[in-house]
Coordinates of C-alpha atoms and ligand atoms in Angstrom, one line a residue:
M1 CA 30.2 62.9 -119.2
S2 CA 29.9 59.3 -120.2
E3 CA 27.0 57.9 -122.1
T4 CA 27.3 54.4 -120.8
G5 CA 28.6 54.9 -117.3
P6 CA 26.9 54.3 -113.9
I7 CA 24.2 56.4 -112.3
G8 CA 26.0 58.5 -109.7
I9 CA 24.0 59.0 -106.4
F10 CA 25.0 60.9 -103.3
D11 CA 23.8 61.9 -99.9
S12 CA 25.3 63.2 -96.6
G13 CA 25.3 59.6 -95.4
I14 CA 23.2 56.5 -95.6
G15 CA 19.9 58.3 -96.3
G16 CA 20.3 58.3 -100.1
L17 CA 20.4 54.5 -100.0
T18 CA 16.6 54.6 -99.7
V19 CA 16.6 56.3 -103.1
A20 CA 19.4 54.0 -104.5
K21 CA 17.3 51.0 -103.5
A22 CA 14.2 52.4 -105.4
I23 CA 16.4 53.0 -108.5
R24 CA 17.9 49.5 -108.3
Q25 CA 14.4 48.0 -108.1
A26 CA 13.2 50.1 -111.1
L27 CA 16.3 49.7 -113.1
P28 CA 18.0 46.4 -112.2
S29 CA 20.3 46.5 -115.3
E30 CA 22.0 49.8 -114.3
R31 CA 25.3 50.2 -112.6
L32 CA 24.9 52.4 -109.5
L33 CA 27.7 54.4 -108.0
Y34 CA 26.8 55.7 -104.5
F35 CA 28.7 58.2 -102.3
G36 CA 27.7 58.7 -98.7
D37 CA 29.5 61.6 -97.0
G38 CA 29.7 60.0 -93.5
A39 CA 32.6 62.3 -92.5
H40 CA 30.3 65.3 -92.7
V41 CA 26.8 64.0 -91.8
P42 CA 24.5 65.7 -90.8
Y43 CA 24.4 68.3 -93.6
G44 CA 21.2 69.8 -92.1
E45 CA 23.1 71.6 -89.4
R46 CA 25.8 73.0 -91.8
S47 CA 26.1 76.3 -93.7
T48 CA 24.9 76.6 -97.3
A49 CA 28.4 77.4 -98.5
Q50 CA 29.8 74.2 -96.9
I51 CA 27.1 72.0 -98.3
Q52 CA 27.8 73.5 -101.8
D53 CA 31.5 72.8 -101.5
F54 CA 30.9 69.2 -100.4
S55 CA 28.3 68.6 -103.1
K56 CA 30.6 70.0 -105.8
A57 CA 33.5 67.8 -104.7
I58 CA 31.4 64.7 -104.5
T59 CA 29.9 65.4 -108.0
D60 CA 33.4 65.7 -109.3
F61 CA 34.3 62.4 -107.7
L62 CA 31.2 60.7 -109.4
L63 CA 31.9 62.3 -112.8
E64 CA 35.6 61.2 -112.6
R65 CA 34.3 57.7 -112.4
G66 CA 32.2 58.1 -115.5
S67 CA 28.7 58.8 -114.1
K68 CA 26.1 59.5 -116.9
L69 CA 23.7 61.2 -114.5
V70 CA 23.9 62.5 -111.0
V71 CA 21.1 62.0 -108.5
V72 CA 21.3 64.3 -105.5
A73 CA 19.6 61.9 -103.1
C74 CA 19.5 64.4 -100.3
N75 CA 16.9 67.0 -99.8
T76 CA 19.3 69.2 -97.8
A77 CA 22.0 69.1 -100.5
S78 CA 19.3 69.6 -103.2
A79 CA 17.9 72.7 -101.5
A80 CA 21.4 74.2 -100.8
A81 CA 23.4 73.2 -103.8
L82 CA 21.5 72.0 -106.8
S83 CA 21.2 75.3 -108.5
S84 CA 24.9 76.1 -108.0
L85 CA 25.8 72.6 -109.3
R86 CA 23.7 73.1 -112.4
E87 CA 25.3 76.5 -113.0
Q88 CA 28.9 75.2 -112.6
L89 CA 28.3 72.0 -114.6
P90 CA 25.7 72.8 -117.3
A91 CA 26.5 69.7 -119.3
V92 CA 25.6 67.3 -116.5
H93 CA 22.1 66.1 -116.0
F94 CA 21.2 66.3 -112.3
I95 CA 18.1 64.9 -110.6
G96 CA 17.4 66.4 -107.2
M97 CA 14.9 65.9 -104.3
E98 CA 12.2 68.2 -103.2
P99 CA 9.6 67.6 -100.5
A100 CA 6.6 65.8 -102.0
V101 CA 4.0 68.4 -101.0
K102 CA 2.2 67.9 -104.3
P103 CA 1.1 64.3 -103.8
A104 CA 0.3 65.1 -100.1
V105 CA -2.1 67.9 -101.2
A106 CA -3.7 65.6 -103.8
H107 CA -4.3 63.1 -101.1
T108 CA -5.6 65.2 -98.2
R109 CA -9.3 65.2 -97.2
T110 CA -8.8 67.1 -94.0
G111 CA -7.0 69.9 -95.7
V112 CA -4.0 69.6 -93.4
V113 CA -0.7 68.0 -94.4
G114 CA 2.5 67.7 -92.5
V115 CA 6.1 67.9 -93.8
I116 CA 9.1 66.7 -91.7
A117 CA 12.7 67.6 -92.9
T118 CA 16.0 68.9 -91.7
V119 CA 16.4 72.5 -90.3
S120 CA 18.3 73.5 -93.4
T121 CA 15.7 72.2 -95.8
M122 CA 12.9 73.9 -93.8
Q123 CA 14.7 77.2 -94.0
S124 CA 15.5 77.0 -97.7
A125 CA 14.0 79.1 -100.5
V126 CA 13.4 75.9 -102.5
F127 CA 11.1 74.6 -99.7
A128 CA 9.3 77.9 -99.5
S129 CA 8.7 77.8 -103.2
V130 CA 7.4 74.2 -103.1
V131 CA 4.9 75.2 -100.4
E132 CA 3.9 78.3 -102.4
R133 CA 3.5 76.3 -105.7
F134 CA 1.7 73.2 -104.4
G135 CA 0.3 74.1 -101.0
Q136 CA -2.4 76.5 -102.0
G137 CA -5.7 76.0 -100.3
V138 CA -4.4 73.6 -97.6
E139 CA -2.6 74.0 -94.4
V140 CA 1.0 72.8 -94.6
I141 CA 2.5 72.1 -91.2
Q142 CA 6.3 72.3 -91.3
Q143 CA 8.3 70.5 -88.7
A144 CA 12.1 70.3 -88.6
C145 CA 13.5 67.3 -86.8
P146 CA 17.0 68.2 -85.5
G147 CA 18.9 65.1 -84.3
L148 CA 16.8 62.6 -86.2
V149 CA 19.5 62.0 -88.9
R150 CA 22.1 61.3 -86.2
Q151 CA 19.8 58.7 -84.6
I152 CA 19.3 57.0 -88.0
E153 CA 23.0 57.1 -88.8
A154 CA 23.6 55.4 -85.5
G155 CA 21.2 52.6 -86.5
A156 CA 18.7 53.6 -83.8
F157 CA 15.7 52.9 -86.0
D158 CA 13.3 51.8 -83.3
T159 CA 14.6 52.8 -79.9
P160 CA 12.7 54.5 -77.0
R161 CA 14.7 57.7 -77.6
T162 CA 13.9 57.8 -81.4
E163 CA 10.2 57.1 -80.6
Q164 CA 10.2 59.8 -78.0
M165 CA 11.7 62.4 -80.4
L166 CA 9.2 61.4 -83.2
R167 CA 6.2 61.6 -80.9
G168 CA 7.3 65.0 -79.8
W169 CA 7.1 66.2 -83.4
L170 CA 4.3 64.1 -84.8
E171 CA 1.6 64.1 -82.0
P172 CA 1.1 67.9 -82.3
M173 CA 0.6 67.5 -86.1
L174 CA -1.9 64.7 -85.5
D175 CA -3.8 67.0 -83.0
R176 CA -4.1 69.5 -85.8
G177 CA -5.6 67.0 -88.2
I178 CA -3.0 65.9 -90.7
D179 CA -3.9 63.0 -93.0
A180 CA -0.8 63.1 -95.1
L181 CA 2.8 63.3 -93.9
V182 CA 5.7 64.0 -96.3
L183 CA 9.1 62.5 -95.5
G184 CA 11.3 65.5 -96.6
C185 CA 14.6 63.9 -95.9
T186 CA 15.9 60.7 -97.5
H187 CA 17.0 59.3 -94.1
Y188 CA 13.5 59.3 -92.7
P189 CA 12.1 56.3 -94.7
M190 CA 14.4 54.2 -92.6
V191 CA 12.2 55.0 -89.6
Q192 CA 9.0 54.8 -91.6
P193 CA 7.6 51.7 -89.7
L194 CA 8.0 53.6 -86.4
I195 CA 6.5 56.7 -87.9
E196 CA 3.5 54.7 -89.2
R197 CA 3.0 53.1 -85.8
I198 CA 2.8 56.6 -84.3
V199 CA 0.6 58.3 -86.9
G200 CA -1.7 55.3 -87.4
P201 CA -3.4 54.0 -90.6
E202 CA -5.4 57.2 -91.3
V203 CA -2.3 59.2 -92.2
R204 CA -0.6 58.5 -95.5
V205 CA 3.2 58.6 -95.2
I206 CA 4.8 59.7 -98.4
D207 CA 8.4 58.6 -99.4
P208 CA 9.4 60.3 -102.6
A209 CA 12.0 57.6 -103.6
P210 CA 9.8 55.6 -106.0
A211 CA 8.9 58.9 -107.8
I212 CA 12.6 59.8 -108.1
A213 CA 13.4 56.3 -109.5
R214 CA 10.6 56.8 -112.2
R215 CA 12.1 60.2 -113.0
V216 CA 15.6 58.7 -113.5
E217 CA 14.1 56.0 -115.8
H218 CA 12.2 58.7 -117.7
V219 CA 15.2 60.9 -118.3
L220 CA 17.5 58.0 -119.3
H221 CA 14.8 56.6 -121.6
E222 CA 14.3 60.1 -123.3
Q223 CA 18.1 60.4 -123.8
H224 CA 18.4 56.7 -125.1
R225 CA 20.9 56.0 -122.3
L226 CA 19.2 53.2 -120.4
A227 CA 21.5 50.2 -119.9
T228 CA 20.9 47.7 -122.5
T229 CA 22.1 44.5 -120.7
T230 CA 19.5 42.6 -118.7
G231 CA 19.7 42.1 -115.0
T232 CA 23.5 42.6 -114.7
G233 CA 23.5 45.9 -112.8
T234 CA 26.1 46.5 -110.1
F235 CA 26.1 48.6 -106.9
T236 CA 29.4 50.2 -105.9
C237 CA 29.6 52.3 -102.8
W238 CA 32.0 54.9 -101.4
T239 CA 31.8 56.3 -97.9
S240 CA 33.9 59.0 -96.3
G241 CA 32.7 57.5 -92.9
D242 CA 33.4 54.1 -91.4
V243 CA 33.0 51.2 -93.8
E244 CA 31.6 48.6 -91.5
P245 CA 28.6 50.5 -90.2
F246 CA 27.9 51.5 -93.8
R247 CA 28.0 47.8 -94.8
S248 CA 25.6 47.0 -92.0
M249 CA 23.1 49.6 -93.4
L250 CA 23.3 47.9 -96.8
H251 CA 22.5 44.6 -95.2
Y252 CA 19.6 46.2 -93.2
L253 CA 18.2 47.6 -96.4
D254 CA 18.6 44.3 -98.2
L255 CA 21.1 45.8 -100.7
P256 CA 24.1 44.0 -101.9
T257 CA 27.1 44.3 -99.5
Y258 CA 30.0 43.8 -101.8
E259 CA 32.2 46.7 -102.9
V260 CA 32.2 49.3 -100.2
H261 CA 35.3 51.6 -100.5
K262 CA 36.6 54.4 -98.3
A263 CA 37.0 57.9 -99.5
C264 CA 39.1 60.6 -97.9
W265 CA 38.7 64.4 -97.9
S266 CA 41.4 67.0 -98.6
G267 CA 39.9 70.1 -97.1
D268 CA 36.3 70.8 -98.1
T269 CA 36.7 70.8 -101.8
R270 CA 38.3 67.6 -102.9
V271 CA 37.6 64.0 -102.1
T272 CA 39.5 61.0 -103.4
P273 CA 39.9 57.2 -102.7
C274 CA 41.9 56.8 -99.4
T275 CA 45.4 55.6 -100.0
S276 CA 45.8 53.6 -96.8
Ligands
LIG301 N1 19.4 62.6 -96.3 C1 19.6 64.0 -96.0 C2 18.3 64.8 -96.5 O1 17.6 64.2 -97.4 C3 19.9 64.2 -94.6 C4 20.5 65.6 -94.3 C5 21.5 65.7 -93.2 O2 22.6 65.1 -93.4 O3 21.2 66.4 -92.3 O4 18.0 65.9 -96.2

């Protein structure tokens, strides 16, 4: 693993860009190397074994390009694959996502908090353990949102259909008195304005991306591996999906749009730059 290489970041698709953006804001001198697995999104409806295969192959791809740290910017992949990645690659420093139940519990006055995430994250042992560790003494309402990642990947951030889906999940939570809502999937901050419109100003919506960026900074600082140059960071993206829609997402998020490359899968266990 390189000492001076880029920070590798991956997600099933565009969701991890919300984390990449927070890292870029916190650490503008770093080189970021992002991989979005548009060919396989959504992970939330796939088996654990498949998510583990994809995550290992993408990690290999990022390490082959010199990554000094790997951020699993996907709650679903973190829940399904982070422990197996750490076992297989003990020398690599990984930072993963877990639903931000702790800050939600610290915030609540009603004693009721909500978490929205993919089906796979909701069913994971990692999520059960987060609720067990941090959710004592409060009611944690868990709501899976099947289909929401597809809407977001399609750029349907504020359409009547996306609003109808979100109202169907969020209004029952409001009826039960939530005053904090955890976005347990890195795609969901892309519809945060719509979510905030539905839940209103009394509910705090928690996006964990800034906390992940602080964690990355802390780890690199501890290891004396922060980039030393000032303000010259780069942002290179790879997608196994279509390049142009991916580029539009970068534009939407106000991220730089240069350097988007296409990656191709060979089976489920190897991904490389496309040759044509
Ligand atoms: N961004 C991923 C997450 O945080 C989305 C999962 C999916 O592809 O279903 O869970």
